[in-house]
Coordinates of C-alpha atoms in Angstrom, one line a residue:
D194 CA 13.3 -8.2 61.6
K195 CA 13.1 -4.8 59.9
I196 CA 11.6 -3.4 63.1
T197 CA 14.3 -4.9 65.2
A198 CA 17.0 -3.6 63.0
Y199 CA 15.4 -0.1 63.0
V200 CA 15.3 -0.1 66.8
V201 CA 18.9 -1.2 67.0
N202 CA 19.9 1.6 64.6
V203 CA 17.9 4.1 66.6
K204 CA 19.5 3.0 69.8
A205 CA 22.9 3.4 68.3
A206 CA 22.2 6.8 66.9
L207 CA 20.7 8.0 70.3
H208 CA 23.8 6.6 72.0
H209 CA 26.0 8.8 69.8
F210 CA 23.7 11.7 70.1
I211 CA 23.6 11.5 73.9
S212 CA 27.3 10.9 74.2
T213 CA 29.5 13.9 74.7
E214 CA 32.0 12.7 72.1
K215 CA 30.9 12.4 68.5
P216 CA 32.0 9.3 66.6
K217 CA 34.8 9.9 64.1
P218 CA 35.1 7.8 61.0
T219 CA 38.3 6.8 59.3
V220 CA 39.2 6.7 55.6
R221 CA 41.1 3.9 54.0
V222 CA 42.6 4.3 50.5
N223 CA 43.2 1.6 47.9
P224 CA 45.7 1.3 46.4
Q225 CA 48.1 2.7 49.0
S226 CA 51.2 2.6 46.8
S227 CA 52.1 5.0 44.1
V228 CA 49.2 6.6 42.2
Y229 CA 49.7 7.9 38.6
T230 CA 47.4 10.0 36.5
G231 CA 44.7 7.9 35.0
D232 CA 44.6 5.4 37.9
R233 CA 41.3 4.6 39.7
V234 CA 41.3 5.0 43.5
T235 CA 38.8 3.6 46.0
L236 CA 38.2 5.3 49.4
T237 CA 36.2 3.7 52.2
C238 CA 34.7 5.5 55.1
N239 CA 34.6 3.2 58.2
L240 CA 32.4 3.7 61.3
K241 CA 31.8 1.1 63.9
S242 CA 28.0 1.5 64.1
T243 CA 25.5 1.1 61.2
G244 CA 22.6 3.0 59.8
W245 CA 24.6 6.0 58.7
T246 CA 24.7 7.8 55.4
F247 CA 27.9 9.4 54.3
L248 CA 29.2 12.6 52.8
W249 CA 32.4 13.0 51.0
Y250 CA 34.7 16.0 50.7
K251 CA 37.6 16.8 48.5
D252 CA 40.0 19.5 49.9
Y253 CA 37.1 20.4 52.3
Q254 CA 34.7 20.9 49.4
E255 CA 31.7 18.6 49.5
L256 CA 31.3 16.5 46.4
Y257 CA 27.8 17.3 45.3
L258 CA 28.2 16.0 41.8
L259 CA 27.9 12.4 42.9
S260 CA 24.6 10.6 42.2
P261 CA 22.3 10.3 45.2
G262 CA 22.8 6.5 45.4
T263 CA 26.5 6.9 45.4
R264 CA 26.5 9.9 47.7
N265 CA 25.1 8.0 50.7
T266 CA 27.4 5.0 50.5
N267 CA 30.6 4.6 52.5
T268 CA 32.7 3.8 49.3
L269 CA 33.9 6.4 46.8
S270 CA 35.7 5.5 43.6
V271 CA 37.5 8.3 41.6
T272 CA 39.8 8.4 38.6
V273 CA 42.6 10.8 39.2
S274 CA 43.6 12.9 36.2
N275 CA 45.8 15.7 37.6
E276 CA 49.2 15.6 39.2
G277 CA 49.5 16.9 42.8
V278 CA 48.4 16.2 46.3
T279 CA 44.6 15.8 47.1
Q280 CA 43.0 15.3 50.4
Y281 CA 39.7 13.4 50.9
Y282 CA 37.5 13.4 54.0
C283 CA 34.2 11.8 54.9
K284 CA 31.5 12.4 57.5
A285 CA 28.6 10.2 58.7
R286 CA 25.0 11.4 59.2
W287 CA 22.0 10.0 60.9
R288 CA 18.9 12.2 60.2
N289 CA 20.1 15.6 61.5
Y290 CA 22.9 14.3 63.5
D291 CA 26.5 14.4 62.0
S292 CA 29.6 12.7 63.2
E293 CA 32.9 14.4 63.3
I294 CA 34.7 14.7 60.0
S295 CA 37.5 12.2 59.4
D296 CA 41.1 12.9 59.3
P297 CA 42.3 13.5 55.7
A298 CA 43.3 10.7 53.4
T299 CA 46.1 12.2 51.3
I300 CA 46.6 11.0 47.7
T301 CA 49.7 12.0 45.9
V302 CA 49.3 11.7 42.1
R303 CA 52.4 11.6 39.9
A304 CA 52.6 11.8 36.1
R305 CA 52.5 8.4 34.5
P306 CA 56.1 7.7 33.4
K307 CA 56.6 7.5 29.7
P308 CA 57.9 4.2 28.4
V309 CA 61.6 4.0 28.0
V310 CA 62.7 2.9 24.6
K311 CA 66.3 1.5 24.4
T312 CA 68.0 0.3 21.3
S313 CA 69.8 -3.0 21.6
D314 CA 73.1 -3.8 20.0
G315 CA 73.0 -4.7 16.4
V316 CA 72.9 -8.3 15.2
T317 CA 74.1 -9.6 11.9
L318 CA 71.7 -11.7 9.9
T319 CA 73.1 -13.7 7.1
V320 CA 70.7 -14.8 4.4
S321 CA 71.6 -17.6 2.1
E322 CA 69.8 -19.7 -0.4
K323 CA 67.8 -22.6 0.8
P324 CA 70.2 -25.6 0.9
K325 CA 69.6 -28.6 -1.4
P326 CA 70.9 -32.0 -0.3
E327 CA 72.6 -34.5 -2.5
L328 CA 71.1 -38.1 -2.7
T329 CA 73.5 -41.0 -3.4
S330 CA 73.6 -44.7 -3.0
D331 CA 76.2 -47.2 -1.7
L332 CA 75.6 -49.3 -4.9
K333 CA 76.8 -48.3 -8.3
G334 CA 74.5 -50.6 -10.3
D335 CA 71.3 -52.5 -9.8
V336 CA 70.4 -54.1 -6.6
L337 CA 69.2 -57.8 -6.4
T338 CA 66.1 -58.7 -4.4
G339 CA 66.9 -59.8 -0.9
N340 CA 70.1 -57.7 -0.7
S341 CA 70.3 -54.3 1.1
V342 CA 70.9 -50.8 -0.2
T343 CA 71.8 -47.6 1.8
L344 CA 70.9 -44.1 0.6
Y345 CA 72.8 -41.0 1.8
C346 CA 71.2 -37.5 2.0
T347 CA 74.2 -35.2 2.3
L348 CA 74.1 -31.5 3.1
K349 CA 77.0 -29.2 2.4
P350 CA 78.2 -27.9 4.7
Q351 CA 77.0 -30.4 7.3
S352 CA 75.6 -29.0 10.6
D353 CA 73.8 -30.4 13.6
G354 CA 70.1 -30.5 14.4
W355 CA 68.7 -31.8 11.1
K356 CA 66.2 -34.6 10.6
F357 CA 65.9 -36.2 7.2
Y358 CA 62.8 -37.1 5.2
W359 CA 62.7 -39.8 2.5
S360 CA 60.1 -40.4 -0.2
N361 CA 59.6 -42.3 -3.4
H362 CA 56.9 -42.4 -6.0
T363 CA 54.9 -45.2 -4.3
Q364 CA 54.7 -43.5 -0.8
R365 CA 52.1 -40.9 0.2
T366 CA 54.0 -40.0 3.4
E367 CA 57.6 -39.4 4.0
T368 CA 59.8 -41.6 6.2
E369 CA 61.7 -39.6 8.9
T370 CA 65.2 -40.5 10.2
E371 CA 67.5 -38.9 12.7
T372 CA 70.5 -39.5 10.6
Y373 CA 71.3 -38.8 6.9
T374 CA 71.3 -42.5 6.0
Y375 CA 68.3 -44.7 5.0
T376 CA 68.8 -48.4 4.6
I377 CA 66.5 -50.9 3.0
R378 CA 67.5 -54.2 4.6
S379 CA 65.9 -56.8 2.3
V380 CA 65.0 -55.2 -1.1
S381 CA 61.9 -56.3 -2.8
V382 CA 60.6 -55.4 -6.3
S383 CA 58.2 -52.8 -4.8
D384 CA 61.2 -50.9 -3.3
G385 CA 62.5 -50.0 -6.7
G386 CA 61.8 -46.6 -8.2
Q387 CA 62.5 -42.9 -7.9
Y388 CA 63.7 -41.6 -4.5
R389 CA 64.1 -38.1 -3.1
C390 CA 65.2 -36.6 0.2
R391 CA 65.1 -33.4 2.1
A392 CA 66.2 -32.2 5.6
G393 CA 64.3 -30.1 8.2
R394 CA 64.9 -28.6 11.7
G395 CA 63.4 -26.2 14.2
N396 CA 59.8 -25.6 15.4
P397 CA 58.0 -24.8 13.1
V398 CA 60.1 -27.0 10.9
Y399 CA 62.3 -25.3 8.3
Y400 CA 62.7 -27.6 5.3
T401 CA 65.4 -27.6 2.7
D402 CA 64.7 -28.1 -1.0
Y403 CA 64.2 -31.7 -2.3
S404 CA 67.2 -33.4 -3.7
D405 CA 67.4 -34.5 -7.3
A406 CA 65.8 -37.9 -8.0
L407 CA 67.8 -41.1 -7.6
W408 CA 66.6 -44.3 -9.3
V409 CA 66.9 -47.6 -7.5
N410 CA 66.7 -50.4 -10.0
V411 CA 65.8 -53.8 -8.6
N412 CA 66.6 -57.1 -10.4
V413 CA 64.9 -60.4 -9.4
L414 CA 67.3 -63.3 -8.5
S415 CA 65.7 -66.5 -10.0
D416 CA 66.4 -70.0 -8.7
G417 CA 68.0 -71.1 -11.9
K418 CA 70.4 -68.3 -12.2
A419 CA 73.2 -69.8 -10.0
P420 CA 73.3 -73.2 -11.8
L421 CA 73.2 -71.4 -15.2
S422 CA 76.3 -69.5 -14.2
G423 CA 78.1 -72.8 -13.4
L424 CA 77.3 -74.3 -16.8
K425 CA 78.6 -71.2 -18.5
L426 CA 81.8 -71.5 -16.5
L427 CA 82.2 -75.2 -17.5
S428 CA 81.5 -74.4 -21.2
S429 CA 84.2 -71.8 -21.2
A430 CA 86.7 -74.2 -19.6
V431 CA 86.0 -76.9 -22.2
A432 CA 86.2 -74.5 -25.1
S433 CA 89.6 -73.3 -23.9
S434 CA 91.2 -76.8 -23.7
P435 CA 89.9 -80.2 -25.2
Y436 CA 92.1 -82.1 -22.6
V437 CA 89.7 -80.9 -20.0
L438 CA 86.8 -82.7 -21.8
V439 CA 88.8 -85.9 -21.9
T440 CA 89.6 -85.6 -18.2
I441 CA 85.9 -85.2 -17.4
I442 CA 84.9 -88.2 -19.4
L443 CA 87.5 -90.5 -17.7
A444 CA 86.4 -89.2 -14.3
V445 CA 82.8 -90.1 -15.1
K446 CA 83.8 -93.6 -16.3
C447 CA 85.7 -94.3 -13.1
Y448 CA 82.8 -93.2 -11.0
R449 CA 80.4 -95.5 -12.9
A450 CA 82.9 -98.4 -12.6
R451 CA 82.8 -98.1 -8.9
T452 CA 79.1 -97.9 -8.6
D453 CA 78.1 -100.4 -11.4
P454 CA 79.8 -103.9 -11.2
D455 CA 79.0 -104.7 -14.8
E456 CA 80.7 -101.5 -16.0
D457 CA 84.0 -103.4 -16.8
N458 CA 82.2 -105.9 -19.1
R459 CA 80.8 -103.3 -21.4
P460 CA 82.6 -102.4 -24.5
Y461 CA 84.0 -98.9 -24.8
R462 CA 85.7 -97.1 -27.6
V463 CA 88.2 -94.4 -26.7
I464 CA 88.8 -91.8 -29.3
E465 CA 91.9 -89.8 -28.9
A466 CA 91.4 -86.2 -29.6
E467 CA 94.2 -84.0 -30.6
A468 CA 94.6 -80.6 -29.2
S469 CA 94.0 -78.0 -31.8

């Protein structure tokens, strides 16, 4: 394979040597757009046949300072540092036979523009103290188990975009709501205690201060409480008028007379009570 490639290259070189017209390479520049000081530019010397080594020129001065490995390649990379117009050329060589020199590749280098700093119009930033919400309840006194209670976390002045966070002494995490109200539908004993709230908005979240504590006192509603209230009401009525007692006794006797057939045969003694 190496012998075949060598023969092919020799044939190509002999063809150019015998030909009356020398081959002429072309130079391609990258980038082709505007070049500024400090940019890196790559030039490529193109020739149709292979097996050539390449020589590079800058403004018709051969670039001897390149390393031997770089000097013989068809690619040249340079960092431009000065403003102005520079022309690069290349030439191909096979042993003692040189191609024609390429047409110039012109690179125009401009000074790198300085960054433009513009000052925007001024903005007014108003800094105020961190707001502190007020926590209130819809109940003035204690709440009975099974009933509901609603808490209100009020910010002054009110504005949009806030979420509200609720906590009490038994919770490790806060309860989040989209509105400033928090309702406990069926209150249990464990719902009692000290509550606080705060508001937050934005990303990352900006929090207000916590509100002052609000105590929710829960009373247990026992089964005997309702009947006991009825007896108290009856006692108050009897104490206010003895005639009420007489009326009740007569009503009971009439009821028994209807339900017990022997009720009429039993002796009764009616004591008349004077109203005091």
